[in-house]
Structures are given as structure tokens and as C-alpha cells.
Short mmCIF file of C-alpha atoms in Angstrom, two decimals:
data_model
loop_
_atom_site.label_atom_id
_atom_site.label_comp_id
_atom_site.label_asym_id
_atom_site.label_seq_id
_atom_site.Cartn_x
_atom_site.Cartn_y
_atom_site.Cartn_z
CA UNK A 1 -19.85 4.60 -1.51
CA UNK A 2 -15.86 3.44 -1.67
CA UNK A 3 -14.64 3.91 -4.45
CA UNK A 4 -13.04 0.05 -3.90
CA UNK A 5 -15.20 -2.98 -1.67
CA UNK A 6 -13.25 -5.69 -0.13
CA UNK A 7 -14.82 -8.37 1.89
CA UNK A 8 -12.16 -7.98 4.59
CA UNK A 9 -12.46 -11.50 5.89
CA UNK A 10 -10.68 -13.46 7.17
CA UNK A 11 -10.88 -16.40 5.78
CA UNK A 12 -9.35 -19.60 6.80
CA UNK A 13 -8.83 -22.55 3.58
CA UNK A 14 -6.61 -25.70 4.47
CA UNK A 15 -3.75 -26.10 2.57
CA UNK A 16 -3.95 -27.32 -0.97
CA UNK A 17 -7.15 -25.53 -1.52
CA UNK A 18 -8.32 -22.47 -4.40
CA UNK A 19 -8.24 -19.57 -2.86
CA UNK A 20 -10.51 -16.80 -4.40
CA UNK A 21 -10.15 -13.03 -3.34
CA UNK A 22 -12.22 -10.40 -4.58
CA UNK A 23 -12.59 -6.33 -5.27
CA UNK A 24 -15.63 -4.80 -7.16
CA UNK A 25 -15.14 -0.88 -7.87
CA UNK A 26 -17.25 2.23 -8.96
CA UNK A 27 -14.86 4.15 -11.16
CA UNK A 28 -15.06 3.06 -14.86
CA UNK A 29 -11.96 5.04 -15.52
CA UNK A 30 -9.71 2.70 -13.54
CA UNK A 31 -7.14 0.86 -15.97
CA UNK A 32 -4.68 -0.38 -13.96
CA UNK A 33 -4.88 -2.86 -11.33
CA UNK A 34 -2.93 -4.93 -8.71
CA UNK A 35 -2.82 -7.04 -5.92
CA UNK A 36 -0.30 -6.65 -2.78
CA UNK A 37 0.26 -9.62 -0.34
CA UNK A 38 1.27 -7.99 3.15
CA UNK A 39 2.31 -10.32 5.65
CA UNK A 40 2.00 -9.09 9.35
CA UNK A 41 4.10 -6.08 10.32
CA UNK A 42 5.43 -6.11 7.12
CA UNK A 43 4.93 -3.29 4.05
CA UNK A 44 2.85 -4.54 0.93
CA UNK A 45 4.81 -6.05 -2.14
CA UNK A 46 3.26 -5.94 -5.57
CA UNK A 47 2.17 -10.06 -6.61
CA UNK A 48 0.01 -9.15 -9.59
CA UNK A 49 -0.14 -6.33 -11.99
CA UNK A 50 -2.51 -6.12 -15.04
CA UNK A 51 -3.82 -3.57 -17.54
CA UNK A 52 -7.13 -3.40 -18.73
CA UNK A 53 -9.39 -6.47 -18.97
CA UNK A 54 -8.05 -10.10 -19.23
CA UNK A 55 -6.34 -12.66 -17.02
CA UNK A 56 -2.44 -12.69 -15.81
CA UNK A 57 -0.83 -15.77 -14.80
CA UNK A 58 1.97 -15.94 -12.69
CA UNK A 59 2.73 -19.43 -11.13
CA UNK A 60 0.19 -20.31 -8.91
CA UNK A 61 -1.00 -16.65 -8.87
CA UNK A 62 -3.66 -15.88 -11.28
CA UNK A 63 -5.32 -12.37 -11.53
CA UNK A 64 -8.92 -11.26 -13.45
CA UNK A 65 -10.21 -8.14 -14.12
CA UNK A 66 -13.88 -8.11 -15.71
CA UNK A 67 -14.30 -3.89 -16.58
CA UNK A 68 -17.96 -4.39 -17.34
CA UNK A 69 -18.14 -5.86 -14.28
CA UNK A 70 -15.93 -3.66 -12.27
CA UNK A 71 -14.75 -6.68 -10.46
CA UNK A 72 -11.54 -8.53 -10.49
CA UNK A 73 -10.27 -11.58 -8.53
CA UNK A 74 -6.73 -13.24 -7.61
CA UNK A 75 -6.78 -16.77 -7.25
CA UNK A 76 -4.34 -18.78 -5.54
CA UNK A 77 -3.89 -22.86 -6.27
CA UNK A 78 -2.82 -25.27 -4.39
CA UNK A 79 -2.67 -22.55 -1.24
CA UNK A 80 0.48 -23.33 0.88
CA UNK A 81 0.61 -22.01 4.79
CA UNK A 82 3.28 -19.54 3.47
CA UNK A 83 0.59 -17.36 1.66
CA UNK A 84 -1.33 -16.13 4.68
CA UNK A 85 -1.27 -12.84 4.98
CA UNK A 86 -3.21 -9.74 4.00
CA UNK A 87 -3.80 -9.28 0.33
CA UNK A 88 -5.13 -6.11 -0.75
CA UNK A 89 -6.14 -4.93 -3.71
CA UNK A 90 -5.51 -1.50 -5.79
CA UNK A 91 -6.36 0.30 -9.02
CA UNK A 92 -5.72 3.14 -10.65
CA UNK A 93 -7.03 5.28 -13.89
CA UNK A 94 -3.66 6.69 -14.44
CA UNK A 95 -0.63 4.78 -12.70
CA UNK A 96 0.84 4.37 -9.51
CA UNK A 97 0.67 8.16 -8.33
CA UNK A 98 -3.30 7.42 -7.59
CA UNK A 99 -3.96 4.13 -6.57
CA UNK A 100 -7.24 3.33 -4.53
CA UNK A 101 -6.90 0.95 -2.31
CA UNK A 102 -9.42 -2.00 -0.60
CA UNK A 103 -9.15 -2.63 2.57
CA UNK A 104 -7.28 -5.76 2.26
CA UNK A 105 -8.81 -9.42 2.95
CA UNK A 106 -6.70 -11.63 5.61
CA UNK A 107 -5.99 -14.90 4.44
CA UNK A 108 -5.16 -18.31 6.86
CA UNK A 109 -3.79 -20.70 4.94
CA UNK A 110 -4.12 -23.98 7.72
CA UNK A 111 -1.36 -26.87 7.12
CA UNK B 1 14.46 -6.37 1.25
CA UNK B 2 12.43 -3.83 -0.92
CA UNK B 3 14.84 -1.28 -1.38
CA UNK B 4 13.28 1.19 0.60
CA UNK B 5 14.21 1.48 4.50
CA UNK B 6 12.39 3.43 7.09
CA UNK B 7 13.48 4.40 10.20
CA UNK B 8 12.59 3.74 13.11
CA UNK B 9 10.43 0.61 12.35
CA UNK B 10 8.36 1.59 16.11
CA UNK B 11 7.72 4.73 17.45
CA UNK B 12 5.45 5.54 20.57
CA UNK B 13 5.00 9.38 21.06
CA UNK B 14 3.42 11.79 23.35
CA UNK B 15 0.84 14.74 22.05
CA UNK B 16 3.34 17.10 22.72
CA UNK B 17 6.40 15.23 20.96
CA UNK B 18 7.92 16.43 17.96
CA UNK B 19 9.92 12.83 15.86
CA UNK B 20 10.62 12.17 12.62
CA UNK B 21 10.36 9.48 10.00
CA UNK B 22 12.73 8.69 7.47
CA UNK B 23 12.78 6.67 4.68
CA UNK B 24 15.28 5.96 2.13
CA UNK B 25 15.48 4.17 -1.20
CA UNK B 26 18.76 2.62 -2.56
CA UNK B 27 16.37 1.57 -6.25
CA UNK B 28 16.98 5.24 -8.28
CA UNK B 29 13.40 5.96 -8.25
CA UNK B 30 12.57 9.60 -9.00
CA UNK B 31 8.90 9.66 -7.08
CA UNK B 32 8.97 8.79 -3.68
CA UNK B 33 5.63 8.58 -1.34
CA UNK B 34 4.01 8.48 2.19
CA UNK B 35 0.89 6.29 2.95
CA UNK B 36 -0.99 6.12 6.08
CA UNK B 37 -2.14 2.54 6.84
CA UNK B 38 -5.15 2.17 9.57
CA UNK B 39 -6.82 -0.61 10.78
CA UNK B 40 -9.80 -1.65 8.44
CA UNK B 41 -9.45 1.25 6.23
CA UNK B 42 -7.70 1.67 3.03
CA UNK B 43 -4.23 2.55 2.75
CA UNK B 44 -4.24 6.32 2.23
CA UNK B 45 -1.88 8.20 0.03
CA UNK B 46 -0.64 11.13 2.07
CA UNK B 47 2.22 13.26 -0.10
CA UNK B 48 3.83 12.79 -3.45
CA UNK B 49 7.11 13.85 -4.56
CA UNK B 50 8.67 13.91 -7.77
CA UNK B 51 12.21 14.91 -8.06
CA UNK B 52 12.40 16.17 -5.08
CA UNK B 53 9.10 18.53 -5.69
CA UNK B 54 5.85 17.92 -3.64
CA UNK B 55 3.16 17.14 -6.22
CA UNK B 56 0.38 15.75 -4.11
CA UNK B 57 -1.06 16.58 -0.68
CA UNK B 58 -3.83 14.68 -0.28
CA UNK B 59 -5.56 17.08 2.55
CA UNK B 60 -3.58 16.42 4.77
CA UNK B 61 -3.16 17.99 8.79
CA UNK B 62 -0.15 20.56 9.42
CA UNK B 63 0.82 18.64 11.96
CA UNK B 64 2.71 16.01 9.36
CA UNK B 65 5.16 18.26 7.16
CA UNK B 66 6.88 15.97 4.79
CA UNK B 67 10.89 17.09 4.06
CA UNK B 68 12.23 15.84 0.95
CA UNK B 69 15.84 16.91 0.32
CA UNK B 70 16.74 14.34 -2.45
CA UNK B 71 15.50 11.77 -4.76
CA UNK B 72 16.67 9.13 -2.37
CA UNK B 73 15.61 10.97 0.66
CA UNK B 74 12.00 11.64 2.55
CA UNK B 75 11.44 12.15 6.13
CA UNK B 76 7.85 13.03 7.72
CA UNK B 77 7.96 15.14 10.58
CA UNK B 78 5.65 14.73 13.37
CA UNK B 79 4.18 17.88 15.84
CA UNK B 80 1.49 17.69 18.21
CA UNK B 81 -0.24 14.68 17.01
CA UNK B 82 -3.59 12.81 18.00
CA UNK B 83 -4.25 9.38 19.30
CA UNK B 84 -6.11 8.83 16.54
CA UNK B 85 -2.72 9.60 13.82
CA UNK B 86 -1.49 5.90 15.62
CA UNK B 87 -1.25 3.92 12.65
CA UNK B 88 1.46 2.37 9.70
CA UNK B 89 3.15 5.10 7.93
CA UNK B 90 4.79 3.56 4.50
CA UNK B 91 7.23 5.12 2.51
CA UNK B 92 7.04 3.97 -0.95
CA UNK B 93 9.16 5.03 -4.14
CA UNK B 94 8.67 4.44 -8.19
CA UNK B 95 10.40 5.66 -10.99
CA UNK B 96 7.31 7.45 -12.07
CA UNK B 97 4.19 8.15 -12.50
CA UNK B 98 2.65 4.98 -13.89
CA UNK B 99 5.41 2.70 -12.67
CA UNK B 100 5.09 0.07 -9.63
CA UNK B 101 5.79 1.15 -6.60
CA UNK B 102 7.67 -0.27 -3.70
CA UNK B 103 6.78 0.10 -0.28
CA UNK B 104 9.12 -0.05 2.92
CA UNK B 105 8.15 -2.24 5.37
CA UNK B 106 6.51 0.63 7.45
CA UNK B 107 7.03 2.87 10.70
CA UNK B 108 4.38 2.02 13.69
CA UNK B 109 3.49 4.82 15.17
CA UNK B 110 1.53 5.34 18.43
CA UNK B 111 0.40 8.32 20.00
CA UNK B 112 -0.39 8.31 23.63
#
């Protein structure tokens, strides 16, 4: 079993829509998480970064994490063509030197 | 612009090649990293240094020996590699453990 599940997609929303992107995980240890939006042929850039349960807001960028669950989600409002690309997600139990990542999920936003 | 610049951005290299891959970060991180990117797998974390020391080597083949002479500094050197090592290699830095890191925007590499 992964230690981190990503439905890898892709998925194609038309613009304006609520874009929901998911990771479940295994490890109850992990404390830290994040999502990274890559577009193509680029490196990944940190969007979202959270500790521990709760929701983060950040514009139209909100991030979940659910620990009994061992699931958290990004969702995206009022999804503009600019944010396809490849979002992936990553967690940690300890900080950035051991982050497991997903796969990543490819996102099409359509104008 | 992240802050952290690899070199060269495409590389296409026989079996028998040796090349390098640098990276450099202008952010005054302290922990500096290579990842492997492959298609539909995870992004895997390859070597780890901290101040210049090698903390982490995740397992991987002699045939990628990592060079780190500064904090701002990390090359990967390549010998003898397999079709299958074709892939993204990122170079990412942080100031430590526990602190965001930044990637580069990634060296394709291609082994024929």
C-alpha cells in the first residue's frame, strides 16, 4: 500500500467551477501537509501549507486536512484556465526533510 | 523565479556518458535536496544535505554521486546510467529541517 493515494486524473472543469482535489494516507504520524501546483515542464511551488487538522484559506485556495480520516482536500473556486496544471500533494511527520508525495492529479481548467 | 537554478534544464545522454547536474540557490538555505520525478509515480527524495553534509541517501544506485561543495552549491553526477533513470531531477533547498522547501524548475534527463 502507498503510503499517499492520489486519483491521478485528469480532470477537465470549465471555468468558474469548484474544483475538489484529494489525498487519503496510511501514516497516522503525518503532521504536516501541503499542496504543490506544477505547471508543465516546470518544478513544483508550495500553494498550501497546514499543520495538523483544520482548514487554511488562502484566496481562492482552500486546504482540509481531516487526521481521523487521513484525508485532506484543496479546493479551488471560481477555477480560472490559469490553474491547470498538476497539483500534487505531500505530507510529512516531521518537516520538509521527509515528505511523501502523491502522484499528483492533472487539472484542465476549460475557458 | 524560485531561487534555485539548475543547469542544464535538458539533457539527453548515452549509457556510457558521464554529465553532471547542477543546481544552485541564491535564498541562504542551509539544506539543499535532489528529487527524482517519474511519470505516474511519486516524486522521490534522492539525497539530503545539510550544511554541506550528506544526511540522507535514500537507497540510492552508485551510478548518481551527489557533490556538494557549499551551502549554495549541489551538483549530481551521472555514470553509466539506464534508460529507465530518464526522468525530472529537482533540486530543491530549505533552511531546515521542517521549513518549506523550494524546488528548481528541474533538469530532463534522457538516457538512450
Amino acid at each position: 500500500q502507498k503510503e499517499v493515494e492520489q486519483d491521478p486524473g485528469p480532470l477537465s472543469v470549465p471555468e468558474g467551477a469548484i474544483v475538489s482535489l484529494n489525498c487519503t494516507y496510511s501514516n497516522s504520524a503525518f503532521q504536516y501537509f501541503m499542496w504543490y501546483r506544477q505547471y508543465s515542464r516546470k518544478g513544483p511551488e508550495l500553494l498550501m501549507y497546514t499543520y495538523s487538522s483544520g482548514n487554511k484559506e488562502d484566496g481562492r485556495f482552500t486546504a482540509q486536512v481531516d487526521k481521523s480520516s487521513k484525508y485532506i482536500s484543496l479546493f479551488i473556486r471560481d477555477s480560472q484556465p490559469s490553474d491547470s496544471a498538476t497539483y500534487l500533494c505531500a505530507m510529512s511527520p516531521t518537516g520538509a526533510n521527509n515528505l511523501f508525495f502523491g502522484t499528483g492529479t492533472r487539472l484542465t481548467v476549460i475557458p | 523565479e524560485t531561487g534555485v537554478t539548475q543547469t542544464p534544464r535538458h539533457l539527453v545522454m548515452g549509457m556510457t556518458n558521464k554529465k553532471s547536474l547542477k543546481c544552485e540557490q541564491h535564498l541562504g538555505h542551509n539544506a539543499m535536496y535532489w528529487y527524482k520525478q517519474s511519470a505516474k509515480k511519486p516524486l522521490e527524495l534522492m539525497f539530503v544535505y545539510n550544511f554541506k553534509e550528506q544526511t540522507e541517501n535514500n537507497s540510492v544506485p552508485s551510478r548518481f554521486s551527489p557533490e556538494c561543495p557549499n551551502s549554495s552549491h549541489l551538483f549530481l553526477h551521472l555514470h553509466t546510467l539506464q534508460p529507465e533513470d530518464s526522468a525530472l531531477y529537482l533540486c530543491a533547498s530549505n533552511e531546515g529541517p521542517g521549513n518549506t522547501i523550494y524546488f528548481g524548475e528541474g533538469s530532463w534527463l534522457t538516457v538512450v
